[in-house]
Amino acid sequence: MTTSPAPFKSRLNLFDWGWLAAALLPLVGILPTLSDGVIRAADAPLHMHRIFAMTTLLGEGILWPRWVPWFHLGYGYPVFNFYPPGTFYLGGLLGLLGITAPLAFTLLAALAWVLGSLGTYGLARRFLPASGALLAAMLWAYAPSRLFEVWDQGSLPQMMAAALIPWVFGGLLRCAEQPTRRHTVALALPLAGMIFSHQPITLLTALFVAPGALLLPLWFARGQGMLLRRWLSISAGLALAGGLAAIFLIPLAAELRYVESAQQAPDVIPYLTSNFLQPAQIFMRPLAVDLTDMRFEMPETLGLLGGVLALVGLAALLRHRRWVTLLLILVALGWALFFMLRPSLVVWETIPFMAQLRFPGRLLRFGALFIALAGGATLLWLPRRWHMPALGAALLVTLAAALPLVYPNQAFVQYPNLSALDEVRMEEREYNWGTTSYDEFNPIWGEKPGWDVAIEPETYITDPLRVFVNRLDMIRQYPELQVEELGGMHYRITVASARPVRFRQFYFPGWTATVNGQPAEIYPEEEIGQITLDLPAGTHEVALAYTGTTAQAVGAVVTLVSIGAVVGMLWGWRRSSYPEWQNRTPQPPLQGARGSKTQSGWDEVLPRRSALIIMTAITAFALVNTLLITPNTTWFRYRSDPDTPAYMRSPVQQSFGGVFKLLGYTLDQTEVTPGGLLNVTLFWRAEREFAQGYRPVVQLVNWPVSAAWGSVEPFFPGGGKTDTGYPLDRFASELHSIPVFADAPPYIGRISVQMIDAVTNTPLRLPDGSDRVLLPDVIRIQGATPDLPDRLGYRFADAIDLRCAVVQLEGEQYRIRLGWRAAASIPNDVIVFVHGLNADGTLVAQNDAAPLAGQYPAPSWLPGQTLDDDAHTLPADPAISAVAIGLSDVNGRLRVTRNGQPVPDDRVILTPGENTCAA
C-alpha cells in the first residue's frame, strides 16, 4: 500500500519560496569574496589567525580552547576566554574537516550574509507580504554597512552577530505574541549565538531588547491577557540564552579582573568622541570604488537609496494606519540614530563598559535593519497585483545602487603554508599583540607588557604548543640550569641549587604544574608576569598544563544543562502548555485598523514561479558579474590615473623629500566648531621604493602657524613600507578627521600637512626647504564669542567698535586687554598702536602689533562678532600715566568717533588700572 503524495503536495504548495529567494539574494556580493586568500580588511587577518588557532587546539583534543600558547609573541594569551569564541569555533570545526583557515573565514562570512538575509526576511514577514519582505532582505543584504563590513572592516564575529539581530528581534516578537516553549527557544538560540559571536553587538542589542521585553507583552496582552506569561516567556528566553553561553559568560565575569581591559584606558572617551558620525554622513550616497586607490574606504552610512525607500515605506504604513508598526520602526530607527551621534555621549559614558565599544558606527548594523524593514513597506502603496513587477524593479534598483561597492577594492592576502609562525610574524610587523587592537587581554601581572622578540619562532611551524623555559635565566642568571624538553610541556630540569625557573608563558589562573608527579605552586614573576616555579637542587621532571578554573568548569556545566533544556523544550513543543493557540489562525502581530488580508496581502507567500525567476536572475547576474564584468571591464567603478585621482578636487603636486608626493586633497567643509571634527581627504603617491616608515601629521593651525588647534597623526598601513602597501603605480587616499580642541578660539586657520620620518621623528623637506604644505582653504572656527559690555562707545572707521578695555599692571609690564566688535566688513589689515604717555602727553613707550597677535586678520572678522584681544603689553615704566590706543592700516590712522563725534588725534586715551570689561 502506498501513501498518497497529496499531503506533501499540499505542504509544498503552501511553502513560502521567498525563503529560498532570500537565501540567494547575497550571491552577487558573495562571489567576489571567494578566493584562496583573505581580504586585506582591517580585522580579517586577525580573525583568520584565530580560526587557525582554534583548529590547532581542537586538533590537540582541547574541547573548549581558551588559551593560545603562541599568541603574544609566544607568551600565550587568553583570547578565547574573553573574546567570544563562537565564530572561531565554527571555523575550527571546518578546519578539522580539512578546510583551510582562509577558506573557512570566507565561508563563514558568506554564511553570515545568507543568515542575515533570511533573518530579515523572516522578521519582515511578521507584518509585510512576501514581496515586501524580500525587498527588505535585499536592502539589508546590500546595505552600505554590510559591504563596508566585508571589504573594509573584515570583522567576522561582528558580521555573524549582525546577521543574528533580526533573528533575536523575531524571537522577541514571537515570545511576546505567543509565549510557547518553542518561541522561548526561538529567542534563546539566536541570542546565545550572538553572545558567542560579538560582545559589542550583544551589548547594543540589549539597548533594544530591554525596552521591547517590557513593552511588547503589554501590547499583545490587550485582548488576550496573560501578560505575566508573556513576560515570563521572554525572561525564560533571555535566561536560557545566558545559560547556553555560560561556558563563556561565567569565566568572563569571574576572570575579567585579571586582564587589562577591566580598566578603562584613558583615551577611550576622546577616541569614542572622535568616532561619532556626522549627521550629513548617515544618509549619504556611497561613491564608486576607485581601483587605483589602494586605500579606498567605503563610507559608514545607511545610504541614500535606503533612506529614500524607508521614507516611502513609512508613509505607506501611515496610509494603511499601521500605527504600531510605524511607531515601532520609527522609535527603533531613531534610537539607533541617536546613539550614532555626539549628543548621545552622556549615555555612552553612563552605561558600564559601553564607552569601551569605541565605535558608534556599530549602530549602523541596527539602522540598516530598520531601514530595510521600512523600505520593504514601500510596496504597500501598490495593489497586490502590482507587487511582483514592482518587487522586480525594486530589487534591480537596489542592486544597481550597490554594484559600485561589491567589487574587490582590497588585495587578498595569501597564506600558502599557514602556521603559527605567520601569526607571530604578524604581531612583530603590525603590533597587534595576541590578535587584538589594544592588547586588552594582557594579564595584569608584571611591570612590562612582554613585547620582546619571540624565542626560536620557527619552531612554532611544527610545534605551535611549545612553551620555552626562559633562556635568559640559563644564559645570564643561572648558567648551570639545564633543560631537556620531553614534549608536550614536559621537561627534565637540572639545577645546582634551589632557584626559581621561569617559563615563557604569562601567568594566569588555570595554569598548573607538577614536579616529579606532585602538584607544585606557580606564581608570576615581577618583571613580565611569566609562570615561575621554585625548584630545589637536583634533577626534576616538570609538567605544565592549562587545566582551567572553577568558574570555567561551572560555566561548562551550566551550558550542558541548558543544552539539555533546549532539547527537552523542542522535543515537547507540540504538546505546548498553551493548547488554545495550537489551531489559532496566525495574525500579523502589529496589525492596524486597515490591515486586513485583502488590503495588505500580509499572509501571501511568494509564488514558486516568481521565486524561481528571481533566483535565476540573481544567479545568472552573479556569474556574469564574476566571470565577465569584474575581470574584463571597469563598469560601475573607476580606474583613475595614479597622478589624478577621480575624487581629488584640489591638486597640490608637492614632493616630500622625494619619498611621497601629495597629489592633492578634497575638502568638503570650511567651517568647524570647537570640539568638532574637520575632515579632509589627502591623496598620496610613493615616488620611490623605500623600507623606512613614515607618518603624516595633519593639523588645523592658526593664521601665523604658531599654534595648532587640532591634530591627527595616523600611521600608514604596514609602517609605510612600499612592499606592504605602497606600490609606485597606485595612489592612496587618506581621510583625516582632525579633532578640533574644545578651547579653540572663534578665528580662522589653515590645514597644515607634514610627512614625518618615523625613526628620526623629523619632517621631510619640500623642494623649497620648508617642512609643510599649507592648504589654501581658509577654515573658520564657529565658536561662541565673548560677552563684552559696551562701556566705551568708540568706533573706528565706521567698522570697528572698541567696547571696553583693561589696563592692568602685572609684574614688570602693563597688560592691555581690548574688547573689539566688528560693526561692518573691514577691507584691510589693521595694526593696533599702543602708546605709553607721560603726564605731558609725551610718548614714553610703544608696542604696535596686529590685533589678537595676528591670529585673526581683521578682514576676516564677521560683522557683529566680538573679540577679546589681550595680546598687548607695555613696560611698567613709572612715567606712564596714560595709554593711547588707535588703529591704522595701509592708508594711515583710522578715524575715531564717539557718539558720532570725532575724537581728537583719532586715538582713545586709557588710564592704568582702568577696567571697563568687568561684568
PDB file of C-alpha atoms in Angstrom, residues 81-299:
ATOM      1  CA  ASN A  81      38.389  33.328  27.433  1.00  0.00           C
ATOM      2  CA  PHE A  82      37.398  36.959  26.898  1.00  0.00           C
ATOM      3  CA  TYR A  83      36.627  37.401  23.196  1.00  0.00           C
ATOM      4  CA  PRO A  84      33.535  35.407  22.161  1.00  0.00           C
ATOM      5  CA  PRO A  85      34.886  32.262  20.509  1.00  0.00           C
ATOM      6  CA  GLY A  86      31.751  31.016  18.732  1.00  0.00           C
ATOM      7  CA  THR A  87      32.587  32.111  15.191  1.00  0.00           C
ATOM      8  CA  PHE A  88      36.133  30.831  15.526  1.00  0.00           C
ATOM      9  CA  TYR A  89      34.851  27.557  16.933  1.00  0.00           C
ATOM     10  CA  LEU A  90      32.781  27.064  13.796  1.00  0.00           C
ATOM     11  CA  GLY A  91      35.880  27.867  11.759  1.00  0.00           C
ATOM     12  CA  GLY A  92      37.882  25.393  13.822  1.00  0.00           C
ATOM     13  CA  LEU A  93      35.348  22.655  13.124  1.00  0.00           C
ATOM     14  CA  LEU A  94      35.646  23.401   9.419  1.00  0.00           C
ATOM     15  CA  GLY A  95      39.400  23.174   9.844  1.00  0.00           C
ATOM     16  CA  LEU A  96      39.082  19.697  11.297  1.00  0.00           C
ATOM     17  CA  LEU A  97      37.302  18.759   8.074  1.00  0.00           C
ATOM     18  CA  GLY A  98      40.378  19.822   6.106  1.00  0.00           C
ATOM     19  CA  ILE A  99      39.217  23.317   5.147  1.00  0.00           C
ATOM     20  CA  THR A 100      41.975  25.921   5.385  1.00  0.00           C
ATOM     21  CA  ALA A 101      41.597  28.859   7.755  1.00  0.00           C
ATOM     22  CA  PRO A 102      41.396  31.450   4.922  1.00  0.00           C
ATOM     23  CA  LEU A 103      38.662  29.464   3.184  1.00  0.00           C
ATOM     24  CA  ALA A 104      36.842  28.895   6.485  1.00  0.00           C
ATOM     25  CA  PHE A 105      36.883  32.654   7.057  1.00  0.00           C
ATOM     26  CA  THR A 106      35.359  33.283   3.634  1.00  0.00           C
ATOM     27  CA  LEU A 107      32.722  30.567   4.026  1.00  0.00           C
ATOM     28  CA  LEU A 108      31.649  31.871   7.433  1.00  0.00           C
ATOM     29  CA  ALA A 109      31.406  35.407   6.061  1.00  0.00           C
ATOM     30  CA  ALA A 110      29.146  34.081   3.305  1.00  0.00           C
ATOM     31  CA  LEU A 111      27.120  32.136   5.868  1.00  0.00           C
ATOM     32  CA  ALA A 112      26.587  35.297   7.900  1.00  0.00           C
ATOM     33  CA  TRP A 113      25.458  37.127   4.773  1.00  0.00           C
ATOM     34  CA  VAL A 114      22.877  34.456   3.960  1.00  0.00           C
ATOM     35  CA  LEU A 115      21.790  34.078   7.583  1.00  0.00           C
ATOM     36  CA  GLY A 116      21.137  37.800   7.929  1.00  0.00           C
ATOM     37  CA  SER A 117      19.176  37.935   4.678  1.00  0.00           C
ATOM     38  CA  LEU A 118      16.993  35.062   5.860  1.00  0.00           C
ATOM     39  CA  GLY A 119      16.531  36.653   9.278  1.00  0.00           C
ATOM     40  CA  THR A 120      15.466  39.969   7.772  1.00  0.00           C
ATOM     41  CA  TYR A 121      13.005  38.191   5.504  1.00  0.00           C
ATOM     42  CA  GLY A 122      11.529  36.266   8.408  1.00  0.00           C
ATOM     43  CA  LEU A 123      11.233  39.354  10.595  1.00  0.00           C
ATOM     44  CA  ALA A 124       9.652  41.401   7.791  1.00  0.00           C
ATOM     45  CA  ARG A 125       7.108  38.632   7.158  1.00  0.00           C
ATOM     46  CA  ARG A 126       5.655  39.428  10.572  1.00  0.00           C
ATOM     47  CA  PHE A 127       3.971  42.495   9.095  1.00  0.00           C
ATOM     48  CA  LEU A 128       4.670  42.566   5.338  1.00  0.00           C
ATOM     49  CA  PRO A 129       3.678  40.403   2.381  1.00  0.00           C
ATOM     50  CA  ALA A 130       6.340  38.136   0.964  1.00  0.00           C
ATOM     51  CA  SER A 131       7.198  40.607  -1.783  1.00  0.00           C
ATOM     52  CA  GLY A 132       7.824  43.407   0.722  1.00  0.00           C
ATOM     53  CA  ALA A 133       9.791  41.078   2.988  1.00  0.00           C
ATOM     54  CA  LEU A 134      12.002  40.048   0.080  1.00  0.00           C
ATOM     55  CA  LEU A 135      12.678  43.680  -0.734  1.00  0.00           C
ATOM     56  CA  ALA A 136      13.607  44.210   2.934  1.00  0.00           C
ATOM     57  CA  ALA A 137      16.031  41.284   2.742  1.00  0.00           C
ATOM     58  CA  MET A 138      17.589  42.768  -0.402  1.00  0.00           C
ATOM     59  CA  LEU A 139      18.012  46.171   1.267  1.00  0.00           C
ATOM     60  CA  TRP A 140      19.696  44.521   4.242  1.00  0.00           C
ATOM     61  CA  ALA A 141      21.959  42.285   2.145  1.00  0.00           C
ATOM     62  CA  TYR A 142      23.292  45.206   0.093  1.00  0.00           C
ATOM     63  CA  ALA A 143      23.261  47.915   2.729  1.00  0.00           C
ATOM     64  CA  PRO A 144      26.452  50.019   2.587  1.00  0.00           C
ATOM     65  CA  SER A 145      27.263  48.995   6.163  1.00  0.00           C
ATOM     66  CA  ARG A 146      27.183  45.328   5.159  1.00  0.00           C
ATOM     67  CA  LEU A 147      29.559  45.918   2.241  1.00  0.00           C
ATOM     68  CA  PHE A 148      31.768  48.087   4.458  1.00  0.00           C
ATOM     69  CA  GLU A 149      31.950  45.176   6.890  1.00  0.00           C
ATOM     70  CA  VAL A 150      33.097  42.800   4.168  1.00  0.00           C
ATOM     71  CA  TRP A 151      35.622  44.920   2.290  1.00  0.00           C
ATOM     72  CA  ASP A 152      36.922  47.410   4.852  1.00  0.00           C
ATOM     73  CA  GLN A 153      36.313  46.210   8.415  1.00  0.00           C
ATOM     74  CA  GLY A 154      36.583  42.462   7.994  1.00  0.00           C
ATOM     75  CA  SER A 155      35.298  41.672  11.484  1.00  0.00           C
ATOM     76  CA  LEU A 156      33.942  38.163  11.028  1.00  0.00           C
ATOM     77  CA  PRO A 157      32.385  37.934  14.530  1.00  0.00           C
ATOM     78  CA  GLN A 158      30.620  41.263  14.014  1.00  0.00           C
ATOM     79  CA  MET A 159      29.298  40.048  10.653  1.00  0.00           C
ATOM     80  CA  MET A 160      27.864  36.966  12.321  1.00  0.00           C
ATOM     81  CA  ALA A 161      26.381  38.856  15.268  1.00  0.00           C
ATOM     82  CA  ALA A 162      24.828  41.471  12.973  1.00  0.00           C
ATOM     83  CA  ALA A 163      23.254  38.661  10.947  1.00  0.00           C
ATOM     84  CA  LEU A 164      21.598  37.368  14.127  1.00  0.00           C
ATOM     85  CA  ILE A 165      19.994  40.714  15.050  1.00  0.00           C
ATOM     86  CA  PRO A 166      16.782  40.110  13.052  1.00  0.00           C
ATOM     87  CA  TRP A 167      16.550  36.585  14.476  1.00  0.00           C
ATOM     88  CA  VAL A 168      16.746  37.932  18.029  1.00  0.00           C
ATOM     89  CA  PHE A 169      14.116  40.575  17.337  1.00  0.00           C
ATOM     90  CA  GLY A 170      11.926  37.966  15.656  1.00  0.00           C
ATOM     91  CA  GLY A 171      12.226  35.664  18.659  1.00  0.00           C
ATOM     92  CA  LEU A 172      11.325  38.519  20.963  1.00  0.00           C
ATOM     93  CA  LEU A 173       8.176  39.249  18.943  1.00  0.00           C
ATOM     94  CA  ARG A 174       7.151  35.592  18.951  1.00  0.00           C
ATOM     95  CA  CYS A 175       7.583  35.259  22.707  1.00  0.00           C
ATOM     96  CA  ALA A 176       5.552  38.396  23.292  1.00  0.00           C
ATOM     97  CA  GLU A 177       2.764  37.265  20.967  1.00  0.00           C
ATOM     98  CA  GLN A 178       2.616  33.536  21.730  1.00  0.00           C
ATOM     99  CA  PRO A 179       4.614  32.548  24.844  1.00  0.00           C
ATOM    100  CA  THR A 180       5.221  28.913  23.945  1.00  0.00           C
ATOM    101  CA  ARG A 181       8.275  26.818  24.707  1.00  0.00           C
ATOM    102  CA  ARG A 182       9.148  26.764  21.042  1.00  0.00           C
ATOM    103  CA  HIS A 183       9.162  30.553  20.872  1.00  0.00           C
ATOM    104  CA  THR A 184      11.204  30.783  24.053  1.00  0.00           C
ATOM    105  CA  VAL A 185      13.841  28.684  22.308  1.00  0.00           C
ATOM    106  CA  ALA A 186      13.471  30.852  19.175  1.00  0.00           C
ATOM    107  CA  LEU A 187      14.616  33.805  21.277  1.00  0.00           C
ATOM    108  CA  ALA A 188      17.292  31.950  23.228  1.00  0.00           C
ATOM    109  CA  LEU A 189      19.176  30.320  20.362  1.00  0.00           C
ATOM    110  CA  PRO A 190      19.989  33.406  18.227  1.00  0.00           C
ATOM    111  CA  LEU A 191      20.723  35.474  21.324  1.00  0.00           C
ATOM    112  CA  ALA A 192      23.118  32.819  22.580  1.00  0.00           C
ATOM    113  CA  GLY A 193      24.724  32.737  19.136  1.00  0.00           C
ATOM    114  CA  MET A 194      25.136  36.500  19.297  1.00  0.00           C
ATOM    115  CA  ILE A 195      26.740  36.295  22.756  1.00  0.00           C
ATOM    116  CA  PHE A 196      29.133  33.681  21.429  1.00  0.00           C
ATOM    117  CA  SER A 197      29.962  35.917  18.449  1.00  0.00           C
ATOM    118  CA  HIS A 198      30.472  39.541  19.424  1.00  0.00           C
ATOM    119  CA  GLN A 199      30.211  41.409  22.721  1.00  0.00           C
ATOM    120  CA  PRO A 200      29.675  44.937  21.318  1.00  0.00           C
ATOM    121  CA  ILE A 201      26.733  43.895  19.148  1.00  0.00           C
ATOM    122  CA  THR A 202      25.299  41.958  22.093  1.00  0.00           C
ATOM    123  CA  LEU A 203      25.510  44.972  24.375  1.00  0.00           C
ATOM    124  CA  LEU A 204      23.969  47.251  21.755  1.00  0.00           C
ATOM    125  CA  THR A 205      21.209  44.709  21.116  1.00  0.00           C
ATOM    126  CA  ALA A 206      20.327  44.955  24.792  1.00  0.00           C
ATOM    127  CA  LEU A 207      19.505  48.641  24.235  1.00  0.00           C
ATOM    128  CA  PHE A 208      16.630  47.495  22.005  1.00  0.00           C
ATOM    129  CA  VAL A 209      15.665  44.189  23.648  1.00  0.00           C
ATOM    130  CA  ALA A 210      15.319  45.624  27.158  1.00  0.00           C
ATOM    131  CA  PRO A 211      12.533  48.126  26.359  1.00  0.00           C
ATOM    132  CA  GLY A 212      10.970  45.676  23.897  1.00  0.00           C
ATOM    133  CA  ALA A 213      10.825  42.951  26.523  1.00  0.00           C
ATOM    134  CA  LEU A 214       8.860  45.276  28.803  1.00  0.00           C
ATOM    135  CA  LEU A 215       6.543  46.949  26.293  1.00  0.00           C
ATOM    136  CA  LEU A 216       5.700  44.327  23.658  1.00  0.00           C
ATOM    137  CA  PRO A 217       3.888  41.993  26.095  1.00  0.00           C
ATOM    138  CA  LEU A 218       1.741  44.942  27.140  1.00  0.00           C
ATOM    139  CA  TRP A 219       0.639  45.407  23.535  1.00  0.00           C
ATOM    140  CA  PHE A 220      -0.100  41.766  22.819  1.00  0.00           C
ATOM    141  CA  ALA A 221      -1.913  41.243  26.123  1.00  0.00           C
ATOM    142  CA  ARG A 222      -4.545  43.882  25.277  1.00  0.00           C
ATOM    143  CA  GLY A 223      -7.159  41.448  24.048  1.00  0.00           C
ATOM    144  CA  GLN A 224      -5.891  38.047  25.173  1.00  0.00           C
ATOM    145  CA  GLY A 225      -4.395  38.770  28.589  1.00  0.00           C
ATOM    146  CA  MET A 226      -1.664  36.530  30.056  1.00  0.00           C
ATOM    147  CA  LEU A 227       0.688  39.445  30.494  1.00  0.00           C
ATOM    148  CA  LEU A 228       2.710  37.631  33.138  1.00  0.00           C
ATOM    149  CA  ARG A 229       3.127  34.568  30.921  1.00  0.00           C
ATOM    150  CA  ARG A 230       4.439  36.740  28.109  1.00  0.00           C
ATOM    151  CA  TRP A 231       6.944  38.390  30.379  1.00  0.00           C
ATOM    152  CA  LEU A 232       7.960  35.011  31.776  1.00  0.00           C
ATOM    153  CA  SER A 233       8.417  33.561  28.288  1.00  0.00           C
ATOM    154  CA  ILE A 234      10.725  36.422  27.312  1.00  0.00           C
ATOM    155  CA  SER A 235      12.573  36.205  30.635  1.00  0.00           C
ATOM    156  CA  ALA A 236      12.982  32.466  30.166  1.00  0.00           C
ATOM    157  CA  GLY A 237      14.368  33.020  26.670  1.00  0.00           C
ATOM    158  CA  LEU A 238      16.873  35.581  27.904  1.00  0.00           C
ATOM    159  CA  ALA A 239      17.886  33.373  30.822  1.00  0.00           C
ATOM    160  CA  LEU A 240      18.198  30.334  28.584  1.00  0.00           C
ATOM    161  CA  ALA A 241      20.432  32.299  26.194  1.00  0.00           C
ATOM    162  CA  GLY A 242      22.638  33.213  29.137  1.00  0.00           C
ATOM    163  CA  GLY A 243      22.705  29.602  30.232  1.00  0.00           C
ATOM    164  CA  LEU A 244      23.686  28.366  26.789  1.00  0.00           C
ATOM    165  CA  ALA A 245      26.512  30.898  26.714  1.00  0.00           C
ATOM    166  CA  ALA A 246      27.533  30.312  30.352  1.00  0.00           C
ATOM    167  CA  ILE A 247      30.660  28.445  29.296  1.00  0.00           C
ATOM    168  CA  PHE A 248      31.850  31.817  28.052  1.00  0.00           C
ATOM    169  CA  LEU A 249      29.964  34.300  30.248  1.00  0.00           C
ATOM    170  CA  ILE A 250      30.743  32.915  33.717  1.00  0.00           C
ATOM    171  CA  PRO A 251      34.543  32.822  33.245  1.00  0.00           C
ATOM    172  CA  LEU A 252      34.363  36.202  31.541  1.00  0.00           C
ATOM    173  CA  ALA A 253      32.633  37.748  34.541  1.00  0.00           C
ATOM    174  CA  ALA A 254      34.763  35.963  37.114  1.00  0.00           C
ATOM    175  CA  GLU A 255      38.156  36.465  35.489  1.00  0.00           C
ATOM    176  CA  LEU A 256      37.882  39.809  33.698  1.00  0.00           C
ATOM    177  CA  ARG A 257      39.650  41.416  36.654  1.00  0.00           C
ATOM    178  CA  TYR A 258      42.797  39.538  35.692  1.00  0.00           C
ATOM    179  CA  VAL A 259      43.305  41.374  32.376  1.00  0.00           C
ATOM    180  CA  GLU A 260      43.932  44.969  31.327  1.00  0.00           C
ATOM    181  CA  SER A 261      40.509  45.521  29.770  1.00  0.00           C
ATOM    182  CA  ALA A 262      38.971  45.591  33.246  1.00  0.00           C
ATOM    183  CA  GLN A 263      40.358  49.132  33.467  1.00  0.00           C
ATOM    184  CA  GLN A 264      39.122  51.737  31.011  1.00  0.00           C
ATOM    185  CA  ALA A 265      42.000  53.207  29.014  1.00  0.00           C
ATOM    186  CA  PRO A 266      42.452  56.975  29.471  1.00  0.00           C
ATOM    187  CA  ASP A 267      41.958  57.688  25.766  1.00  0.00           C
ATOM    188  CA  VAL A 268      38.653  55.814  25.440  1.00  0.00           C
ATOM    189  CA  ILE A 269      36.341  58.833  25.727  1.00  0.00           C
ATOM    190  CA  PRO A 270      38.343  61.082  23.335  1.00  0.00           C
ATOM    191  CA  TYR A 271      38.569  58.204  20.857  1.00  0.00           C
ATOM    192  CA  LEU A 272      34.857  57.467  21.187  1.00  0.00           C
ATOM    193  CA  THR A 273      34.055  61.140  20.694  1.00  0.00           C
ATOM    194  CA  SER A 274      36.136  61.309  17.522  1.00  0.00           C
ATOM    195  CA  ASN A 275      34.224  58.369  16.027  1.00  0.00           C
ATOM    196  CA  PHE A 276      30.700  59.727  16.256  1.00  0.00           C
ATOM    197  CA  LEU A 277      29.080  60.019  12.843  1.00  0.00           C
ATOM    198  CA  GLN A 278      28.295  63.381  11.308  1.00  0.00           C
ATOM    199  CA  PRO A 279      24.580  63.968  10.547  1.00  0.00           C
ATOM    200  CA  ALA A 280      25.278  64.521   6.839  1.00  0.00           C
ATOM    201  CA  GLN A 281      27.115  61.209   6.730  1.00  0.00           C
ATOM    202  CA  ILE A 282      24.244  58.977   7.784  1.00  0.00           C
ATOM    203  CA  PHE A 283      22.269  59.018   4.523  1.00  0.00           C
ATOM    204  CA  MET A 284      24.994  59.956   2.070  1.00  0.00           C
ATOM    205  CA  ARG A 285      25.334  58.222  -1.278  1.00  0.00           C
ATOM    206  CA  PRO A 286      28.393  55.940  -1.310  1.00  0.00           C
ATOM    207  CA  LEU A 287      30.952  56.609  -4.027  1.00  0.00           C
ATOM    208  CA  ALA A 288      32.013  54.031  -6.574  1.00  0.00           C
ATOM    209  CA  VAL A 289      35.273  52.204  -5.946  1.00  0.00           C
ATOM    210  CA  ASP A 290      38.448  53.634  -7.494  1.00  0.00           C
ATOM    211  CA  LEU A 291      40.612  50.638  -8.358  1.00  0.00           C
ATOM    212  CA  THR A 292      43.814  52.703  -8.443  1.00  0.00           C
ATOM    213  CA  ASP A 293      43.268  53.843  -4.871  1.00  0.00           C
ATOM    214  CA  MET A 294      44.891  51.268  -2.621  1.00  0.00           C
ATOM    215  CA  ARG A 295      43.323  52.862   0.488  1.00  0.00           C
ATOM    216  CA  PHE A 296      39.810  53.451  -0.819  1.00  0.00           C
ATOM    217  CA  GLU A 297      37.473  53.283   2.167  1.00  0.00           C
ATOM    218  CA  MET A 298      33.764  52.851   1.979  1.00  0.00           C
ATOM    219  CA  PRO A 299      31.822  55.410   3.980  1.00  0.00           C
TER     220      PRO A 299
END
